[in-house]
Amino acid sequence: MNFHVLTLFPEMVNDCLHTSILGRAVLKGCISINTVDIRDYADNKHLRVDDYTYGGGAGMLMRAQPVYGAYEAVEKRIGFRPRVIYLTPQGRVFDQQMAKDLALEQDLVFLCGHYEGIDERVLEEIVTDEVSIGDYVLTGGELPAMVMIDAIARMVPGVLSNGDSARTESFEDSLLEYPQYSRPEVWHEKAVPPVLLSGHHANIEKWRREQAVIRTARKRPDLLERAVLTKEEQRLVLQVREEGKDGSLPDEGEHE
Ligand code: 6GU
């Protein structure tokens, strides 16, 4: 998978995305990160990328010309019109399903805006998807682009070393992940749940699934609308709802 990022801050994006797991994925050839400096495509001798807005009002806008130039450079390089994702709080809110779907593309272009936005006319010509990462306002599209690239890249085959770890965590089956423990067996007088030391794999799987259901019911009950639960699991959810009614915090351990 090739990620192309059109940005005024290529070093910010490059440094971040060549670190840790994504850096290793680049070295392995599973993904590539191609940052394109929009300023390199400005056609005026001062390399200006921003300008005032027609009609007045506060703030500057990114000019259409250098943004289009940066886009054309990518199109020429890959030889077809790719999906272009514009990062904006006005877009559809990003989620795990979108990350999975986008991971199937060969090339993805991320357009990072700054100032008060980008001239509408270039957006009309090149943007195929508008995406937000949540209901709050950021200063630019770089952080959202990096958030999306991280989430998408880890769904690309070969990026995660353990083939399983992409499947068995939070949001799989619309459930949060179960609690996990490592050594020592007792820490600050808290013991690891005994079932995890039993070596009985069927019981361990059953316990983990129950914990995932309980956690989701407690922390993110909204996710359960999309989860497929057995009758027994639905009873667990009802139990958690009852616990919450007296205003006390439910005890994590009581369903072991
Ligand atoms: Cl994608 N961009 C900006 N600038 N702010 C945001 C956002 C995106 N998503 C949430 N806030």
GROMACS .gro file of C-alpha atoms and ligand atoms in nm:
model
  267
    1MET     CA    1   0.000   0.000   0.000
    2ASN     CA    2   0.135   0.342  -0.099
    3PHE     CA    3   0.036   0.643   0.112
    4HIS     CA    4   0.080   0.986  -0.050
    5VAL     CA    5   0.048   1.287   0.180
    6LEU     CA    6   0.003   1.637   0.034
    7THR     CA    7   0.113   1.873   0.310
    8LEU     CA    8   0.292   2.196   0.400
    9PHE     CA    9   0.479   2.005   0.676
   10PRO     CA   10   0.634   1.698   0.510
   11GLU     CA   11   0.904   1.649   0.775
   12MET     CA   12   0.639   1.624   1.052
   13VAL     CA   13   0.458   1.350   0.863
   14ASN     CA   14   0.775   1.170   0.750
   15ASP     CA   15   0.934   1.158   1.095
   16CYS     CA   16   0.620   1.028   1.259
   17LEU     CA   17   0.536   0.762   1.001
   18HIS     CA   18   0.891   0.622   0.984
   19THR     CA   19   0.889   0.546   1.358
   20SER     CA   20   0.820   0.214   1.532
   21ILE     CA   21   0.592  -0.042   1.364
   22LEU     CA   22   0.516   0.170   1.057
   23GLY     CA   23   0.888   0.242   1.011
   24ARG     CA   24   0.955  -0.133   1.010
   25ALA     CA   25   0.667  -0.187   0.765
   26VAL     CA   26   0.829   0.066   0.530
   27LEU     CA   27   1.165  -0.117   0.554
   28LYS     CA   28   0.990  -0.449   0.487
   29GLY     CA   29   0.821  -0.298   0.181
   30CYS     CA   30   0.464  -0.359   0.305
   31ILE     CA   31   0.385   0.014   0.282
   32SER     CA   32   0.546   0.327   0.144
   33ILE     CA   33   0.512   0.687   0.262
   34ASN     CA   34   0.540   0.952  -0.010
   35THR     CA   35   0.515   1.304   0.131
   36VAL     CA   36   0.461   1.581  -0.122
   37ASP     CA   37   0.547   1.937  -0.014
   38ILE     CA   38   0.266   2.154  -0.152
   39ARG     CA   39   0.496   2.458  -0.139
   40ASP     CA   40   0.723   2.295  -0.402
   41TYR     CA   41   0.440   2.340  -0.655
   42ALA     CA   42   0.368   2.711  -0.594
   43ASP     CA   43   0.403   2.890  -0.930
   44ASN     CA   44   0.489   3.236  -0.793
   45LYS     CA   45   0.844   3.343  -0.713
   46HIS     CA   46   0.770   3.394  -0.341
   47LEU     CA   47   0.633   3.037  -0.318
   48ARG     CA   48   0.314   3.164  -0.155
   49VAL     CA   49   0.061   2.896  -0.076
   50ASP     CA   50  -0.200   3.105   0.111
   51ASP     CA   51  -0.410   3.409   0.024
   52TYR     CA   52  -0.703   3.619   0.148
   53THR     CA   53  -1.060   3.497   0.108
   54TYR     CA   54  -1.297   3.666  -0.137
   55GLY     CA   55  -1.585   3.826   0.049
   56GLY     CA   56  -1.369   3.906   0.346
   57GLY     CA   57  -1.363   3.744   0.688
   58ALA     CA   58  -1.087   3.627   0.915
   59GLY     CA   59  -0.797   3.410   0.811
   60MET     CA   60  -0.619   3.290   0.501
   61LEU     CA   61  -0.699   3.012   0.261
   62MET     CA   62  -0.473   2.763   0.081
   63ARG     CA   63  -0.457   2.853  -0.288
   64ALA     CA   64  -0.592   2.608  -0.548
   65GLN     CA   65  -0.287   2.616  -0.778
   66PRO     CA   66  -0.015   2.460  -0.559
   67VAL     CA   67  -0.258   2.202  -0.418
   68TYR     CA   68  -0.352   2.097  -0.771
   69GLY     CA   69   0.014   2.085  -0.874
   70ALA     CA   70   0.097   1.854  -0.584
   71TYR     CA   71  -0.199   1.629  -0.672
   72GLU     CA   72  -0.099   1.615  -1.041
   73ALA     CA   73   0.253   1.508  -0.944
   74VAL     CA   74   0.108   1.205  -0.763
   75GLU     CA   75  -0.132   1.124  -1.046
   76LYS     CA   76   0.154   1.133  -1.299
   77ARG     CA   77   0.372   0.915  -1.077
   78ILE     CA   78   0.113   0.638  -1.033
   79GLY     CA   79  -0.060   0.667  -1.369
   80PHE     CA   80  -0.426   0.679  -1.259
   81ARG     CA   81  -0.671   0.893  -1.060
   82PRO     CA   82  -0.642   0.772  -0.699
   83ARG     CA   83  -0.881   0.813  -0.407
   84VAL     CA   84  -0.808   1.149  -0.246
   85ILE     CA   85  -0.902   1.190   0.119
   86TYR     CA   86  -0.948   1.546   0.243
   87LEU     CA   87  -0.913   1.574   0.620
   88THR     CA   88  -1.188   1.801   0.750
   89PRO     CA   89  -1.417   1.818   1.054
   90GLN     CA   90  -1.701   1.831   0.796
   91GLY     CA   91  -1.625   1.477   0.675
   92ARG     CA   92  -1.765   1.137   0.763
   93VAL     CA   93  -1.630   1.023   1.101
   94PHE     CA   94  -1.346   0.771   1.066
   95ASP     CA   95  -1.390   0.426   1.223
   96GLN     CA   96  -1.240   0.076   1.217
   97GLN     CA   97  -1.461  -0.040   0.929
   98MET     CA   98  -1.343   0.252   0.715
   99ALA     CA   99  -0.981   0.164   0.802
  100LYS     CA  100  -1.039  -0.195   0.682
  101ASP     CA  101  -1.204  -0.083   0.358
  102LEU     CA  102  -0.933   0.173   0.275
  103ALA     CA  103  -0.661  -0.089   0.343
  104LEU     CA  104  -0.774  -0.265   0.021
  105GLU     CA  105  -0.661   0.028  -0.199
  106GLN     CA  106  -0.326   0.025  -0.382
  107ASP     CA  107  -0.264   0.399  -0.342
  108LEU     CA  108  -0.428   0.658  -0.115
  109VAL     CA  109  -0.376   1.033  -0.124
  110PHE     CA  110  -0.427   1.243   0.191
  111LEU     CA  111  -0.478   1.617   0.146
  112CYS     CA  112  -0.388   1.813   0.459
  113GLY     CA  113  -0.536   2.161   0.486
  114HIS     CA  114  -0.415   2.452   0.695
  115TYR     CA  115  -0.520   2.807   0.775
  116GLU     CA  116  -0.897   2.843   0.732
  117GLY     CA  117  -0.916   2.573   0.466
  118ILE     CA  118  -0.859   2.525   0.093
  119ASP     CA  119  -1.007   2.699  -0.213
  120GLU     CA  120  -1.330   2.511  -0.283
  121ARG     CA  121  -1.263   2.477  -0.657
  122VAL     CA  122  -0.962   2.245  -0.623
  123LEU     CA  123  -1.148   2.036  -0.365
  124GLU     CA  124  -1.431   1.987  -0.617
  125GLU     CA  125  -1.184   1.862  -0.878
  126ILE     CA  126  -0.970   1.618  -0.682
  127VAL     CA  127  -1.132   1.509  -0.354
  128THR     CA  128  -1.316   1.175  -0.353
  129ASP     CA  129  -1.366   1.132   0.025
  130GLU     CA  130  -1.402   1.384   0.309
  131VAL     CA  131  -1.308   1.236   0.646
  132SER     CA  132  -1.306   1.368   1.005
  133ILE     CA  133  -1.144   1.194   1.301
  134GLY     CA  134  -1.397   1.323   1.556
  135ASP     CA  135  -1.605   1.616   1.666
  136TYR     CA  136  -1.340   1.868   1.767
  137VAL     CA  137  -1.132   2.116   1.566
  138LEU     CA  138  -0.758   2.078   1.497
  139THR     CA  139  -0.512   2.326   1.347
  140GLY     CA  140  -0.440   2.117   1.039
  141GLY     CA  141  -0.496   1.788   0.860
  142GLU     CA  142  -0.156   1.632   0.935
  143LEU     CA  143  -0.246   1.470   1.268
  144PRO     CA  144  -0.574   1.330   1.130
  145ALA     CA  145  -0.388   1.196   0.823
  146MET     CA  146  -0.133   1.025   1.047
  147VAL     CA  147  -0.408   0.880   1.268
  148MET     CA  148  -0.580   0.737   0.960
  149ILE     CA  149  -0.258   0.605   0.804
  150ASP     CA  150  -0.166   0.427   1.129
  151ALA     CA  151  -0.508   0.262   1.154
  152ILE     CA  152  -0.514   0.166   0.783
  153ALA     CA  153  -0.152   0.045   0.767
  154ARG     CA  154  -0.198  -0.202   1.052
  155MET     CA  155  -0.471  -0.370   0.847
  156VAL     CA  156  -0.230  -0.423   0.555
  157PRO     CA  157  -0.095  -0.782   0.540
  158GLY     CA  158   0.258  -0.816   0.681
  159VAL     CA  159   0.259  -0.490   0.879
  160LEU     CA  160   0.189  -0.658   1.213
  161SER     CA  161   0.429  -0.940   1.294
  162ASN     CA  162   0.168  -1.156   1.469
  163GLY     CA  163  -0.100  -1.224   1.209
  164ASP     CA  164  -0.359  -1.264   1.481
  165SER     CA  165  -0.318  -0.936   1.661
  166ALA     CA  166  -0.502  -0.738   1.396
  167ARG     CA  167  -0.812  -0.947   1.452
  168THR     CA  168  -0.851  -1.012   1.822
  169GLU     CA  169  -0.854  -0.663   1.967
  170SER     CA  170  -1.096  -0.381   2.039
  171PHE     CA  171  -1.382  -0.330   1.790
  172GLU     CA  172  -1.364  -0.682   1.649
  173ASP     CA  173  -1.725  -0.807   1.676
  174SER     CA  174  -1.804  -0.451   1.797
  175LEU     CA  175  -1.664  -0.541   2.141
  176LEU     CA  176  -1.383  -0.384   2.343
  177GLU     CA  177  -1.081  -0.594   2.428
  178TYR     CA  178  -1.076  -0.810   2.744
  179PRO     CA  179  -0.832  -0.721   3.028
  180GLN     CA  180  -0.478  -0.865   3.006
  181TYR     CA  181  -0.213  -0.949   3.267
  182SER     CA  182   0.158  -1.028   3.269
  183ARG     CA  183   0.406  -1.121   3.545
  184PRO     CA  184   0.409  -1.114   3.844
  185GLU     CA  185   0.108  -1.323   3.949
  186VAL     CA  186   0.041  -1.083   4.238
  187TRP     CA  187   0.111  -0.710   4.214
  188HIS     CA  188   0.004  -0.451   4.476
  189GLU     CA  189  -0.195  -0.735   4.638
  190LYS     CA  190  -0.394  -0.784   4.316
  191ALA     CA  191  -0.391  -1.141   4.184
  192VAL     CA  192  -0.420  -1.234   3.817
  193PRO     CA  193  -0.766  -1.393   3.757
  194PRO     CA  194  -0.710  -1.764   3.837
  195VAL     CA  195  -0.869  -1.894   3.515
  196LEU     CA  196  -0.579  -1.741   3.318
  197LEU     CA  197  -0.333  -1.961   3.512
  198SER     CA  198  -0.541  -2.277   3.469
  199GLY     CA  199  -0.407  -2.376   3.127
  200HIS     CA  200  -0.767  -2.462   3.027
  201HIS     CA  201  -0.794  -2.289   2.692
  202ALA     CA  202  -1.168  -2.328   2.640
  203ASN     CA  203  -1.237  -2.173   2.982
  204ILE     CA  204  -0.990  -1.894   2.912
  205GLU     CA  205  -1.160  -1.812   2.580
  206LYS     CA  206  -1.500  -1.815   2.750
  207TRP     CA  207  -1.377  -1.584   3.028
  208ARG     CA  208  -1.221  -1.342   2.778
  209ARG     CA  209  -1.536  -1.322   2.570
  210GLU     CA  210  -1.746  -1.257   2.885
  211GLN     CA  211  -1.505  -0.986   2.999
  212ALA     CA  212  -1.520  -0.823   2.656
  213VAL     CA  213  -1.900  -0.815   2.675
  214ILE     CA  214  -1.901  -0.682   3.034
  215ARG     CA  215  -1.643  -0.414   2.956
  216THR     CA  216  -1.826  -0.298   2.649
  217ALA     CA  217  -2.156  -0.283   2.841
  218ARG     CA  218  -1.986  -0.071   3.110
  219LYS     CA  219  -1.764   0.158   2.904
  220ARG     CA  220  -1.918   0.179   2.556
  221PRO     CA  221  -2.276   0.049   2.567
  222ASP     CA  222  -2.338   0.228   2.234
  223LEU     CA  223  -2.115  -0.029   2.058
  224LEU     CA  224  -2.344  -0.317   2.161
  225GLU     CA  225  -2.609  -0.208   1.910
  226ARG     CA  226  -2.394  -0.369   1.638
  227ALA     CA  227  -2.265  -0.669   1.838
  228VAL     CA  228  -2.402  -1.019   1.784
  229LEU     CA  229  -2.455  -1.171   2.131
  230THR     CA  230  -2.576  -1.509   2.256
  231LYS     CA  231  -2.871  -1.526   2.497
  232GLU     CA  232  -2.627  -1.576   2.784
  233GLU     CA  233  -2.425  -1.272   2.678
  234GLN     CA  234  -2.741  -1.062   2.654
  235ARG     CA  235  -2.817  -1.160   3.016
  236LEU     CA  236  -2.470  -1.037   3.115
  237VAL     CA  237  -2.542  -0.702   2.952
  238LEU     CA  238  -2.870  -0.669   3.146
  239GLN     CA  239  -2.684  -0.751   3.468
  240VAL     CA  240  -2.432  -0.474   3.401
  241ARG     CA  241  -2.717  -0.228   3.339
  242GLU     CA  242  -2.870  -0.320   3.678
  243GLU     CA  243  -2.537  -0.259   3.855
  244GLY     CA  244  -2.518   0.095   3.723
  245LYS     CA  245  -2.857   0.195   3.864
  246ASP     CA  246  -2.751   0.254   4.228
  247GLY     CA  247  -2.480   0.494   4.111
  248SER     CA  248  -2.194   0.278   4.240
  249LEU     CA  249  -1.902   0.180   4.020
  250PRO     CA  250  -1.930  -0.184   3.920
  251ASP     CA  251  -1.650  -0.415   4.036
  252GLU     CA  252  -1.446  -0.545   3.742
  253GLY     CA  253  -1.374  -0.879   3.909
  254GLU     CA  254  -1.717  -0.998   4.004
  255HIS     CA  255  -1.797  -1.194   3.689
  256GLU     CA  256  -1.491  -1.423   3.691
  2576GU    CL1  257  -0.983   1.558   0.966
  2576GU     N1  258  -0.917   1.805   1.031
  2576GU     C1  259  -0.915   1.909   1.115
  2576GU     N2  260  -0.852   2.021   1.078
  2576GU     N3  261  -0.975   1.907   1.231
  2576GU     C2  262  -1.037   1.795   1.265
  2576GU     C3  263  -1.042   1.683   1.184
  2576GU     C4  264  -0.980   1.691   1.065
  2576GU     N4  265  -1.112   1.585   1.244
  2576GU     C5  266  -1.149   1.637   1.360
  2576GU     N5  267  -1.104   1.762   1.372
   0.00000   0.00000   0.00000
